[in-house]
Tab-separated table of C-alpha atoms in Angstrom:
chain	number	residue	atom	x	y	z
A	1	MET	CA	4.412	-21.101	-26.356
A	2	ASP	CA	4.481	-22.221	-22.168
A	3	ASP	CA	8.866	-21.070	-22.258
A	4	THR	CA	8.651	-21.120	-18.080
A	5	ILE	CA	11.083	-23.274	-15.790
A	6	LYS	CA	8.616	-26.047	-14.537
A	7	SER	CA	10.599	-28.389	-12.769
A	8	THR	CA	14.224	-28.868	-11.234
A	9	THR	CA	15.036	-30.827	-14.283
A	10	ASP	CA	14.178	-27.391	-15.676
A	11	LEU	CA	16.729	-25.727	-13.217
A	12	THR	CA	19.724	-28.562	-13.767
A	13	HIS	CA	18.904	-30.139	-17.505
A	14	THR	CA	17.710	-26.737	-19.069
A	15	LEU	CA	19.554	-23.770	-17.070
A	16	GLU	CA	22.486	-26.012	-15.773
A	17	LEU	CA	22.080	-24.761	-12.699
A	18	THR	CA	23.084	-27.077	-9.611
A	19	SER	CA	19.770	-27.639	-7.743
A	20	LEU	CA	20.092	-25.638	-4.472
A	21	GLY	CA	16.422	-26.914	-3.014
A	22	ARG	CA	12.327	-26.966	-4.184
A	23	VAL	CA	10.377	-24.396	-2.403
A	24	ASP	CA	6.378	-24.401	-2.148
A	25	LYS	CA	4.228	-21.528	-2.082
A	26	ILE	CA	3.192	-20.198	1.874
A	27	ASP	CA	0.243	-18.142	2.366
A	28	GLY	CA	-0.655	-15.891	4.818
A	29	LYS	CA	-2.551	-12.994	5.132
A	30	SER	CA	0.249	-10.775	5.738
A	31	PRO	CA	4.307	-11.099	5.295
A	32	TYR	CA	4.738	-11.746	8.394
A	33	GLU	CA	2.474	-14.964	8.177
A	34	ARG	CA	5.220	-15.704	5.966
A	35	LEU	CA	7.852	-15.873	7.662
A	36	LEU	CA	8.851	-19.641	8.921
A	37	ILE	CA	9.006	-17.485	12.585
A	38	ASP	CA	5.263	-19.510	13.442
A	39	GLN	CA	5.642	-22.978	11.086
A	40	ASN	CA	6.044	-25.787	12.518
A	41	PRO	CA	9.023	-26.903	12.911
A	42	PHE	CA	8.086	-30.556	11.090
A	43	SER	CA	6.013	-29.255	8.461
A	44	PRO	CA	7.277	-29.720	4.940
A	45	ILE	CA	8.289	-25.851	3.912
A	46	SER	CA	10.434	-25.672	6.863
A	47	GLU	CA	12.153	-29.315	6.005
A	48	GLU	CA	12.423	-28.027	2.552
A	49	TYR	CA	14.275	-24.960	4.134
A	50	ARG	CA	16.662	-26.944	5.619
A	51	ILE	CA	17.506	-29.206	2.998
A	52	ILE	CA	18.172	-25.880	1.081
A	53	ARG	CA	20.737	-24.650	4.745
A	54	SER	CA	22.567	-28.627	4.109
A	55	ASN	CA	22.808	-28.524	0.724
A	56	LEU	CA	24.570	-24.913	1.429
A	57	GLN	CA	26.234	-26.510	4.371
A	58	PHE	CA	28.219	-29.538	2.299
A	59	MET	CA	29.599	-27.096	-0.555
A	60	SER	CA	30.326	-24.387	2.356
A	61	ILE	CA	32.957	-27.889	3.634
A	62	ASP	CA	35.721	-26.975	0.412
A	63	HIS	CA	34.621	-22.760	-0.504
A	64	PRO	CA	33.585	-21.542	2.213
A	65	LEU	CA	30.177	-19.121	1.913
A	66	LYS	CA	29.850	-16.848	4.269
A	67	SER	CA	28.078	-14.440	2.922
A	68	ILE	CA	25.189	-14.955	-0.289
A	69	LEU	CA	23.596	-13.278	-2.644
A	70	ILE	CA	20.134	-13.827	-3.841
A	71	THR	CA	19.275	-12.848	-6.650
A	72	SER	CA	15.732	-13.245	-9.397
A	73	ALA	CA	15.695	-12.474	-13.226
A	74	SER	CA	13.017	-10.351	-13.005
A	75	PRO	CA	10.983	-9.419	-9.555
A	76	ALA	CA	7.852	-10.443	-7.984
A	77	GLU	CA	9.534	-14.104	-8.405
A	78	GLY	CA	10.157	-14.877	-4.582
A	79	LYS	CA	13.390	-14.092	-3.861
A	80	SER	CA	13.260	-11.587	-0.427
A	81	ILE	CA	10.808	-14.012	0.934
A	82	THR	CA	13.715	-16.815	0.289
A	83	ALA	CA	16.774	-15.218	1.735
A	84	ALA	CA	14.466	-13.774	4.733
A	85	ASN	CA	12.895	-18.193	5.462
A	86	LEU	CA	16.780	-19.251	4.783
A	87	GLY	CA	18.146	-16.901	7.365
A	88	ILE	CA	15.222	-17.789	9.542
A	89	VAL	CA	16.467	-21.748	9.228
A	90	MET	CA	20.131	-21.149	9.350
A	91	ALA	CA	19.903	-19.174	13.115
A	92	GLN	CA	17.942	-21.812	13.978
A	93	ALA	CA	20.942	-23.906	13.229
A	94	GLY	CA	22.962	-21.615	15.136
A	95	PHE	CA	24.129	-19.431	13.608
A	96	LYS	CA	25.022	-15.787	13.814
A	97	THR	CA	23.130	-14.445	10.971
A	98	VAL	CA	22.704	-11.702	8.916
A	99	ILE	CA	20.139	-10.227	6.504
A	100	VAL	CA	20.993	-7.248	4.857
A	101	ASP	CA	18.505	-5.806	2.560
A	102	THR	CA	20.764	-4.438	-0.650
A	103	ASP	CA	16.882	-3.874	-2.810
A	104	LEU	CA	16.893	-0.153	-2.019
A	105	ARG	CA	14.796	0.735	-4.781
A	106	ARG	CA	12.150	-1.988	-3.665
A	107	PRO	CA	12.777	-3.088	-0.253
A	108	PHE	CA	11.070	-5.727	1.739
A	109	GLN	CA	12.718	-7.418	4.680
A	110	HIS	CA	11.257	-4.398	6.563
A	111	THR	CA	7.797	-5.421	5.968
A	112	LEU	CA	8.357	-8.902	6.178
A	113	PHE	CA	9.738	-8.623	9.579
A	114	GLN	CA	7.875	-5.701	10.877
A	115	ILE	CA	10.420	-4.016	11.331
A	116	ASP	CA	9.828	0.511	11.971
A	117	THR	CA	11.393	2.099	9.663
A	118	ALA	CA	14.690	2.948	10.670
A	119	ALA	CA	17.790	3.613	9.230
A	120	GLY	CA	19.418	1.027	7.897
A	121	LEU	CA	22.024	0.261	4.743
A	122	THR	CA	22.450	3.914	2.878
A	123	ASP	CA	22.297	5.276	6.117
A	124	LEU	CA	25.145	3.550	7.274
A	125	LEU	CA	26.805	4.057	4.098
A	126	SER	CA	26.555	6.804	3.689
A	127	SER	CA	27.638	8.233	6.738
A	128	ALA	CA	31.505	7.933	8.553
A	129	ALA	CA	29.923	5.267	11.825
A	130	THR	CA	32.277	2.321	12.356
A	131	ASN	CA	29.965	1.159	14.154
A	132	ILE	CA	27.856	-1.974	12.695
A	133	ASP	CA	25.850	-3.110	15.175
A	134	PRO	CA	23.262	-0.193	16.148
A	135	TYR	CA	21.774	-0.822	12.089
A	136	LEU	CA	21.350	-4.421	12.946
A	137	ASN	CA	17.681	-5.084	14.251
A	138	ALA	CA	17.070	-7.877	16.429
A	139	THR	CA	14.361	-10.749	15.314
A	140	PRO	CA	11.900	-13.232	16.870
A	141	VAL	CA	14.541	-15.590	16.341
A	142	HIS	CA	17.679	-16.383	18.502
A	143	ASN	CA	20.973	-15.310	16.610
A	144	LEU	CA	19.034	-13.619	13.665
A	145	TYR	CA	19.525	-10.039	12.250
A	146	VAL	CA	18.121	-8.070	9.411
A	147	MET	CA	19.909	-4.725	7.920
A	148	THR	CA	17.194	-2.431	6.363
A	149	SER	CA	18.217	-0.594	3.497
A	150	GLY	CA	17.691	2.457	4.321
A	151	THR	CA	16.784	6.184	3.393
A	152	ILE	CA	16.156	5.680	-0.607
A	153	PRO	CA	19.157	6.431	-2.423
A	154	PRO	CA	19.378	9.107	-5.450
A	155	ASN	CA	21.942	6.713	-6.520
A	156	PRO	CA	21.769	3.565	-5.632
A	157	SER	CA	24.061	1.809	-8.448
A	158	GLU	CA	26.525	4.343	-7.396
A	159	LEU	CA	26.781	3.483	-3.707
A	160	LEU	CA	26.447	-0.121	-3.392
A	161	GLY	CA	29.835	-0.015	-5.962
A	162	SER	CA	31.057	2.178	-3.479
A	163	GLN	CA	34.658	1.257	-1.895
A	164	ARG	CA	32.734	1.920	1.321
A	165	MET	CA	30.420	-0.684	0.697
A	166	ALA	CA	33.170	-3.427	0.256
A	167	ASP	CA	34.598	-2.836	3.191
A	168	PHE	CA	31.232	-2.737	4.359
A	169	VAL	CA	31.154	-6.204	3.553
A	170	ASP	CA	34.301	-7.583	4.903
A	171	ALA	CA	33.431	-6.612	7.856
A	172	LEU	CA	30.207	-7.671	8.527
A	173	ARG	CA	31.262	-11.430	6.751
A	174	ASP	CA	34.562	-11.047	9.490
A	175	MET	CA	30.843	-10.802	11.831
A	176	ALA	CA	28.156	-12.848	11.437
A	177	ASP	CA	28.619	-16.132	10.564
A	178	ILE	CA	26.359	-16.056	8.078
A	179	VAL	CA	25.105	-12.695	5.528
A	180	ILE	CA	22.883	-13.354	3.700
A	181	TYR	CA	21.978	-10.321	1.148
A	182	ASP	CA	18.058	-10.130	-0.259
A	183	SER	CA	19.020	-8.514	-3.928
A	184	PRO	CA	17.487	-6.663	-6.529
A	185	PRO	CA	16.896	-8.800	-9.812
A	186	VAL	CA	19.580	-9.125	-11.763
A	187	LEU	CA	17.926	-7.920	-15.260
A	188	ALA	CA	15.195	-4.668	-13.569
A	189	VAL	CA	18.764	-3.041	-12.861
A	190	ALA	CA	22.709	-2.729	-12.244
A	191	ASP	CA	22.996	-2.936	-8.572
A	192	ALA	CA	22.383	-6.784	-8.378
A	193	LEU	CA	25.743	-7.181	-10.768
A	194	VAL	CA	27.686	-4.294	-8.684
A	195	LEU	CA	27.215	-6.350	-5.846
A	196	ALA	CA	28.002	-10.603	-7.143
A	197	ASN	CA	31.802	-10.643	-6.804
A	198	GLN	CA	31.865	-9.493	-3.489
A	199	VAL	CA	30.102	-11.803	-2.255
A	200	ASP	CA	31.294	-15.949	-1.809
A	201	GLY	CA	28.521	-17.455	-3.368
A	202	VAL	CA	25.267	-16.564	-5.978
A	203	ALA	CA	21.550	-18.288	-5.712
A	204	LEU	CA	19.371	-17.779	-7.874
A	205	VAL	CA	15.641	-18.293	-7.180
A	206	VAL	CA	13.576	-18.684	-10.515
A	207	GLN	CA	9.120	-19.057	-9.370
A	208	ALA	CA	7.790	-22.523	-10.861
A	209	LYS	CA	5.512	-21.660	-14.470
A	210	LYS	CA	6.337	-17.561	-14.849
A	211	THR	CA	10.153	-17.132	-14.718
A	212	ARG	CA	11.133	-17.152	-18.568
A	213	LEU	CA	13.755	-19.935	-19.717
A	214	GLU	CA	14.876	-16.436	-21.692
A	215	ALA	CA	15.017	-14.113	-18.812
A	216	ALA	CA	16.760	-17.322	-16.544
A	217	GLN	CA	19.430	-17.152	-19.319
A	218	HIS	CA	20.377	-14.050	-19.739
A	219	ALA	CA	20.001	-13.530	-15.859
A	220	LEU	CA	23.171	-16.177	-15.754
A	221	THR	CA	25.446	-15.115	-18.625
A	222	THR	CA	25.596	-11.673	-17.021
A	223	LEU	CA	26.039	-12.758	-13.297
A	224	TYR	CA	28.483	-15.198	-15.034
A	225	GLN	CA	29.982	-12.005	-16.915
A	226	GLY	CA	30.154	-10.175	-13.829
A	227	GLY	CA	32.550	-12.692	-11.661
A	228	ALA	CA	30.031	-14.056	-10.041
A	229	ASN	CA	30.294	-17.217	-8.016
A	230	ILE	CA	27.087	-19.032	-8.560
A	231	ILE	CA	26.758	-21.959	-6.551
A	232	GLY	CA	22.470	-23.023	-7.240
A	233	GLY	CA	19.554	-22.044	-8.128
A	234	ILE	CA	16.023	-22.429	-5.819
A	235	LEU	CA	13.143	-23.551	-7.585
A	236	ASN	CA	10.003	-21.260	-5.573
A	237	ARG	CA	6.475	-22.281	-5.200
A	238	SER	CA	6.771	-25.645	-7.229
A	239	ASN	CA	4.751	-28.058	-6.073
A	240	GLU	CA	6.492	-31.523	-7.019
A	241	LYS	CA	6.375	-33.786	-4.314
A	242	SER	CA	9.756	-35.339	-1.962
A	243	ALA	CA	6.899	-38.129	-0.264
A	244	GLY	CA	9.980	-39.754	0.506
A	245	TYR	CA	11.911	-37.538	1.656
A	246	TYR	CA	9.690	-36.266	4.080
A	247	GLU	CA	9.086	-39.076	4.891
A	248	TYR	CA	12.296	-40.135	6.280
A	249	TYR	CA	13.160	-37.315	7.826
A	250	HIS	CA	9.775	-36.105	10.169
A	251	HIS	CA	11.068	-40.379	10.719
A	252	ASN	CA	14.042	-39.724	11.835
A	253	SER	CA	12.611	-36.463	13.408
A	254	ALA	CA	10.303	-38.436	15.439
A	255	ASN	CA	12.900	-39.795	17.429
A	256	GLY	CA	15.261	-36.820	17.880
A	257	HIS	CA	17.835	-37.686	14.508
A	258	GLY	CA	17.546	-34.916	12.061
A	259	PRO	CA	19.499	-34.749	9.534
A	260	SER	CA	23.695	-34.242	10.513
A	261	GLN	CA	24.156	-30.313	10.594
A	262	PRO	CA	28.847	-29.745	9.313
A	263	PRO	CA	29.659	-26.544	10.073
A	264	ILE	CA	30.289	-23.991	8.001
A	265	PRO	CA	34.029	-23.270	8.261
A	266	THR	CA	35.799	-20.467	9.177
A	267	GLU	CA	37.975	-19.299	6.206
A	268	PRO	CA	41.727	-17.278	7.274
A	269	GLN	CA	41.474	-13.892	7.629
A	270	ARG	CA	42.780	-12.101	4.379
A	271	HIS	CA	44.733	-8.847	4.043
A	272	HIS	CA	42.333	-5.536	3.223
A	273	HIS	CA	43.012	-2.586	2.916
A	274	LYS	CA	42.619	-0.319	6.634
A	275	SER	CA	38.932	-0.803	7.122
A	276	PRO	CA	37.087	2.018	8.886
A	277	PHE	CA	34.335	-0.074	9.793
């Protein structure tokens, strides 16, 4: 019996998740070619990611979403490419955006963005450094920066659950307009759960015709029990058609009018203990 998630309806009705959007498969000979950097800005796949961006922005009006964790139930469901392309469209809208690779066991953002092995998150956390800027890598996209995972540590969960990591999350939240964390899969290791309640919202990526319903439900239960604010799901590699939207959007884009982009609001400064950053 095929119990995989196949459609947005499965996402909203069966999993009872808010649908943040759906994206088709991006073909490319290399990981870099699967990014939106060289894509036609009015291609269907670019528009699909802009829909997700708009949904997040509208959700952010009442409850600021300045830090978002992107995860999945199991490995190889598209969370890393989703995090990367979401970061790209956020930056293209004018937001200072930082992608942080917190998948310390199987990091991938450095491969996607073709960043040479450099000091990253774990190196920052393991040091006494107080300046985050040297660990942020510029990308070909204006306003977009990537922090790689850094040296693979022997204790990923402990490092991500440390007070220094919590201080880092708060400091980066104040530095950028939006921070996107590429997290390990929920059911593979405990790392995602450690991070989930430190961010403003968590989005679950599910791959159409691959992610099993039971696995997705288990992941959601685990996240809820860990205190995560689950803001919705993203259906990856979906072949559902949204022709009506594309026709409307392309018509307006051709006339210089796209969907309105509400700003991601800022939040009053929160009071914390003295941060080292």
